[in-house]
PDB file of C-alpha atoms and ligand atoms in Angstrom:
ATOM      1  CA  MET A 245      -4.825   5.974   1.474  1.00 44.00           C
ATOM      2  CA  GLU A 246      -1.699   4.511  -0.071  1.00 47.00           C
ATOM      3  CA  ASN A 247       0.408   7.086   1.721  1.00 54.00           C
ATOM      4  CA  ASP A 248      -0.955   5.891   5.062  1.00 69.00           C
ATOM      5  CA  PHE A 249       0.139   2.332   4.344  1.00 75.00           C
ATOM      6  CA  THR A 250       3.543   3.528   3.193  1.00 79.00           C
ATOM      7  CA  ALA A 251       4.034   5.362   6.478  1.00 79.00           C
ATOM      8  CA  VAL A 252       2.943   2.344   8.529  1.00 76.00           C
ATOM      9  CA  LEU A 253       5.239  -0.032   6.643  1.00 78.00           C
ATOM     10  CA  LYS A 254       8.207   2.329   6.830  1.00 81.00           C
ATOM     11  CA  GLN A 255       7.704   2.921  10.519  1.00 78.00           C
ATOM     12  CA  LEU A 256       7.971  -0.820  11.086  1.00 76.00           C
ATOM     13  CA  HIS A 257      11.014  -1.088   8.813  1.00 80.00           C
ATOM     14  CA  LEU A 258       9.102  -3.218   6.335  1.00 80.00           C
ATOM     15  CA  LYS A 259       9.874  -2.622   2.718  1.00 82.00           C
ATOM     16  CA  VAL A 260       6.983  -0.951   0.947  1.00 84.00           C
ATOM     17  CA  THR A 261       5.946  -3.325  -1.807  1.00 88.00           C
ATOM     18  CA  PRO A 262       2.888  -3.166  -4.076  1.00 90.00           C
ATOM     19  CA  LYS A 263       1.766  -6.536  -2.704  1.00 92.00           C
ATOM     20  CA  ARG A 264       1.868  -5.423   0.917  1.00 91.00           C
ATOM     21  CA  GLN A 265       0.060  -2.237   0.004  1.00 90.00           C
ATOM     22  CA  ALA A 266      -2.577  -4.227  -1.871  1.00 93.00           C
ATOM     23  CA  ILE A 267      -3.136  -6.567   1.090  1.00 94.00           C
ATOM     24  CA  LEU A 268      -3.597  -3.631   3.455  1.00 92.00           C
ATOM     25  CA  ALA A 269      -5.947  -1.905   0.995  1.00 92.00           C
ATOM     26  CA  ILE A 270      -8.055  -5.050   0.589  1.00 94.00           C
ATOM     27  CA  LEU A 271      -8.310  -5.609   4.337  1.00 93.00           C
ATOM     28  CA  MET A 272      -8.917  -1.951   5.111  1.00 89.00           C
ATOM     29  CA  ASN A 273     -11.875  -1.764   2.762  1.00 88.00           C
ATOM     30  CA  GLU A 274     -13.485  -4.656   4.587  1.00 87.00           C
ATOM     31  CA  SER A 275     -14.970  -4.430   8.067  1.00 82.00           C
ATOM     32  CA  ALA A 276     -14.976  -8.234   8.118  1.00 91.00           C
ATOM     33  CA  TYR A 277     -12.172 -10.777   8.373  1.00 96.00           C
ATOM     34  CA  LEU A 278     -10.993 -12.511   5.190  1.00 97.00           C
ATOM     35  CA  SER A 279      -9.309 -15.835   4.508  1.00 97.00           C
ATOM     36  CA  PRO A 280      -5.945 -15.932   2.682  1.00 97.00           C
ATOM     37  CA  GLU A 281      -7.736 -17.527  -0.286  1.00 96.00           C
ATOM     38  CA  GLU A 282     -10.197 -14.644  -0.492  1.00 96.00           C
ATOM     39  CA  ILE A 283      -7.384 -12.109  -0.333  1.00 97.00           C
ATOM     40  CA  TRP A 284      -5.562 -14.102  -3.009  1.00 96.00           C
ATOM     41  CA  GLN A 285      -8.635 -14.050  -5.308  1.00 95.00           C
ATOM     42  CA  ARG A 286      -8.782 -10.267  -5.046  1.00 94.00           C
ATOM     43  CA  MET A 287      -5.042  -9.856  -5.551  1.00 95.00           C
ATOM     44  CA  LYS A 288      -5.144 -11.917  -8.729  1.00 94.00           C
ATOM     45  CA  LYS A 289      -7.183  -9.132 -10.325  1.00 91.00           C
ATOM     46  CA  GLN A 290      -4.295  -6.756  -9.757  1.00 89.00           C
ATOM     47  CA  PHE A 291      -1.253  -9.032  -9.977  1.00 90.00           C
ATOM     48  CA  GLY A 292      -2.335 -11.754 -12.363  1.00 89.00           C
ATOM     49  CA  ARG A 293      -0.368 -14.925 -11.706  1.00 87.00           C
ATOM     50  CA  ILE A 294       0.430 -14.375  -8.053  1.00 92.00           C
ATOM     51  CA  GLY A 295       0.823 -17.597  -6.054  1.00 94.00           C
ATOM     52  CA  LEU A 296      -1.107 -18.381  -2.900  1.00 96.00           C
ATOM     53  CA  PRO A 297       2.145 -19.047  -0.925  1.00 96.00           C
ATOM     54  CA  THR A 298       3.244 -15.477  -1.667  1.00 95.00           C
ATOM     55  CA  VAL A 299       0.006 -14.184  -0.199  1.00 96.00           C
ATOM     56  CA  TYR A 300       0.413 -16.424   2.862  1.00 96.00           C
ATOM     57  CA  ARG A 301       3.988 -15.219   3.389  1.00 95.00           C
ATOM     58  CA  ASN A 302       3.037 -11.548   3.132  1.00 95.00           C
ATOM     59  CA  LEU A 303       0.109 -12.016   5.516  1.00 96.00           C
ATOM     60  CA  GLU A 304       2.370 -13.780   8.000  1.00 95.00           C
ATOM     61  CA  GLU A 305       4.978 -10.998   7.834  1.00 92.00           C
ATOM     62  CA  LEU A 306       2.356  -8.317   8.398  1.00 92.00           C
ATOM     63  CA  SER A 307       0.763 -10.169  11.288  1.00 92.00           C
ATOM     64  CA  GLU A 308       4.113 -10.914  12.972  1.00 90.00           C
ATOM     65  CA  ARG A 309       4.595  -7.165  13.222  1.00 86.00           C
ATOM     66  CA  ASN A 310       1.058  -6.652  14.482  1.00 84.00           C
ATOM     67  CA  ILE A 311       0.014  -4.604  11.476  1.00 87.00           C
ATOM     68  CA  ILE A 312      -2.823  -6.999  10.782  1.00 92.00           C
ATOM     69  CA  SER A 313      -4.565  -9.332  13.220  1.00 92.00           C
ATOM     70  CA  LYS A 314      -5.164 -13.033  12.997  1.00 92.00           C
ATOM     71  CA  VAL A 315      -8.630 -14.386  13.672  1.00 93.00           C
ATOM     72  CA  THR A 316      -8.811 -17.989  14.780  1.00 89.00           C
ATOM     73  CA  HIS A 317     -12.208 -19.389  13.904  1.00 91.00           C
ATOM     74  CA  PRO A 318     -13.829 -22.460  15.511  1.00 90.00           C
ATOM     75  CA  ASN A 319     -13.970 -23.888  11.958  1.00 91.00           C
ATOM     76  CA  ARG A 320     -10.133 -23.931  12.169  1.00 91.00           C
ATOM     77  CA  GLN A 321      -9.761 -21.680   9.158  1.00 93.00           C
ATOM     78  CA  LEU A 322      -7.338 -18.814   9.608  1.00 94.00           C
ATOM     79  CA  TYR A 323      -8.532 -15.305   8.773  1.00 96.00           C
ATOM     80  CA  TYR A 324      -6.990 -11.869   8.843  1.00 96.00           C
ATOM     81  CA  TYR A 325      -8.280  -8.481   9.814  1.00 94.00           C
ATOM     82  CA  PHE A 326      -6.852  -4.997   9.635  1.00 91.00           C
ATOM     83  CA  CYS A 327      -7.470  -2.806  12.646  1.00 88.00           C
ATOM     84  CA  THR A 328      -6.356   0.814  12.806  1.00 83.00           C
ATOM     85  CA  ASN A 329      -6.689   0.992  16.592  1.00 85.00           C
ATOM     86  CA  ARG A 330      -3.067   0.956  17.809  1.00 81.00           C
ATOM     87  CA  SER A 331      -3.799   0.963  21.528  1.00 87.00           C
ATOM     88  CA  HIS A 332      -4.104  -2.272  23.491  1.00 89.00           C
ATOM     89  CA  HIS A 333      -7.525  -3.840  23.012  1.00 92.00           C
ATOM     90  CA  HIS A 334      -9.276  -7.056  22.054  1.00 93.00           C
ATOM     91  CA  HIS A 335     -11.683  -8.155  19.353  1.00 93.00           C
ATOM     92  CA  PHE A 336     -15.245  -9.336  19.330  1.00 95.00           C
ATOM     93  CA  VAL A 337     -15.619 -11.554  16.284  1.00 95.00           C
ATOM     94  CA  CYS A 338     -18.998 -12.419  14.742  1.00 96.00           C
ATOM     95  CA  LEU A 339     -19.045 -16.042  13.637  1.00 95.00           C
ATOM     96  CA  SER A 340     -21.911 -15.412  11.241  1.00 94.00           C
ATOM     97  CA  CYS A 341     -21.293 -12.192   9.251  1.00 95.00           C
ATOM     98  CA  ARG A 342     -17.547 -12.008  10.138  1.00 95.00           C
ATOM     99  CA  ASN A 343     -17.813  -8.501  11.471  1.00 94.00           C
ATOM    100  CA  VAL A 344     -15.054  -7.514  13.899  1.00 94.00           C
ATOM    101  CA  GLU A 345     -15.516  -4.990  16.661  1.00 93.00           C
ATOM    102  CA  ASP A 346     -13.065  -3.526  19.167  1.00 94.00           C
ATOM    103  CA  ILE A 347     -13.450  -4.226  22.853  1.00 94.00           C
ATOM    104  CA  ASN A 348     -11.576  -1.636  24.863  1.00 93.00           C
ATOM    105  CA  PHE A 349     -11.556  -3.771  27.941  1.00 91.00           C
ATOM    106  CA  CYS A 350      -8.771  -5.923  29.253  1.00 94.00           C
ATOM    107  CA  ALA A 351      -8.692  -7.904  32.479  1.00 91.00           C
ATOM    108  CA  LEU A 352      -4.907  -8.303  32.394  1.00 93.00           C
ATOM    109  CA  ASN A 353      -4.396  -6.799  35.856  1.00 93.00           C
ATOM    110  CA  GLU A 354      -6.810  -9.236  37.448  1.00 94.00           C
ATOM    111  CA  LEU A 355      -5.305 -12.138  35.512  1.00 94.00           C
ATOM    112  CA  GLN A 356      -1.839 -11.052  36.585  1.00 95.00           C
ATOM    113  CA  LYS A 357      -2.905 -11.115  40.234  1.00 96.00           C
ATOM    114  CA  GLU A 358      -4.567 -14.511  39.850  1.00 96.00           C
ATOM    115  CA  VAL A 359      -1.507 -16.048  38.163  1.00 96.00           C
ATOM    116  CA  LYS A 360       0.744 -14.619  40.876  1.00 96.00           C
ATOM    117  CA  ARG A 361      -1.497 -15.748  43.733  1.00 96.00           C
ATOM    118  CA  LYS A 362      -2.434 -19.199  42.466  1.00 96.00           C
ATOM    119  CA  LEU A 363       0.573 -20.237  40.377  1.00 97.00           C
ATOM    120  CA  ASN A 364       3.290 -17.892  41.565  1.00 97.00           C
ATOM    121  CA  GLY A 365       3.981 -17.191  37.905  1.00 96.00           C
ATOM    122  CA  GLU A 366       4.155 -14.088  35.795  1.00 95.00           C
ATOM    123  CA  ILE A 367       2.332 -13.205  32.576  1.00 95.00           C
ATOM    124  CA  ILE A 368       4.403 -11.788  29.723  1.00 93.00           C
ATOM    125  CA  SER A 369       1.828 -11.835  26.939  1.00 90.00           C
ATOM    126  CA  HIS A 370      -1.768 -12.772  26.298  1.00 91.00           C
ATOM    127  CA  ILE A 371      -4.215 -13.276  23.475  1.00 87.00           C
ATOM    128  CA  LEU A 372      -7.931 -12.788  23.885  1.00 88.00           C
ATOM    129  CA  GLN A 373     -10.429 -13.136  21.092  1.00 92.00           C
ATOM    130  CA  VAL A 374     -14.105 -13.219  21.900  1.00 94.00           C
ATOM    131  CA  ASN A 375     -16.361 -15.092  19.491  1.00 95.00           C
ATOM    132  CA  GLY A 376     -20.100 -14.607  19.219  1.00 96.00           C
ATOM    133  CA  TYR A 377     -22.922 -13.122  17.188  1.00 96.00           C
ATOM    134  CA  CYS A 378     -23.162  -9.389  16.606  1.00 96.00           C
ATOM    135  CA  ARG A 379     -26.348  -7.384  17.208  1.00 96.00           C
ATOM    136  CA  ASN A 380     -27.235  -7.344  13.486  1.00 95.00           C
ATOM    137  CA  CYS A 381     -27.068 -11.106  13.280  1.00 96.00           C
ATOM    138  CA  LEU A 382     -29.028 -11.484  16.525  1.00 96.00           C
ATOM    139  CA  ASN A 383     -31.738  -9.139  15.211  1.00 94.00           C
ATOM    140  CA  LYS A 384     -32.000 -11.098  11.971  1.00 90.00           C
ATOM    141  CA  LYS A 385     -32.493 -14.312  13.896  1.00 78.00           C
ATOM    142  CA  GLY A 386     -35.301 -12.611  15.829  1.00 70.00           C
TER     143      GLY A 386
HETATM  144 ZN1   ZN B  36     -22.769 -10.660  12.658  1.00 56.55          ZN
HETATM  145 ZN1   ZN B  37      -9.270  -3.604  16.800  1.00 56.55          ZN
HETATM  146 ZN1   ZN B  38      -5.438  -7.391  26.897  1.00 56.55          ZN
END
């Protein structure tokens, strides 16, 4: 497992540090998104007196390079998620159990046409996160 992270970090010209490896390991072992505070709590077990700003900085660096994904929650809390799928896709985020699932669907072509036709503009990037309740949570509600 650790070798995988090392390869990913090296490929992106990020220095391989124990903290970055720990963050990726924590997020990889979770199918749900975690808050920086939760990641910090888990890292304290391994690193002792690590500061929360250090965790924030490392998370920001990893997400800037698209190694981990940001989840923006309606509760305005920021969460992070590690997805191994490297091809272009979007995420379905469960607001209840925090499960994250891949959606291999993207309407970028249609959006591109619409922006061109209506606004005469051009899209250079886009973010799409779909929030909802997953099937497990819907079943529990009955
Ligand atoms: Zn759920
Ligand atoms: Zn994904
Ligand atoms: Zn897309």
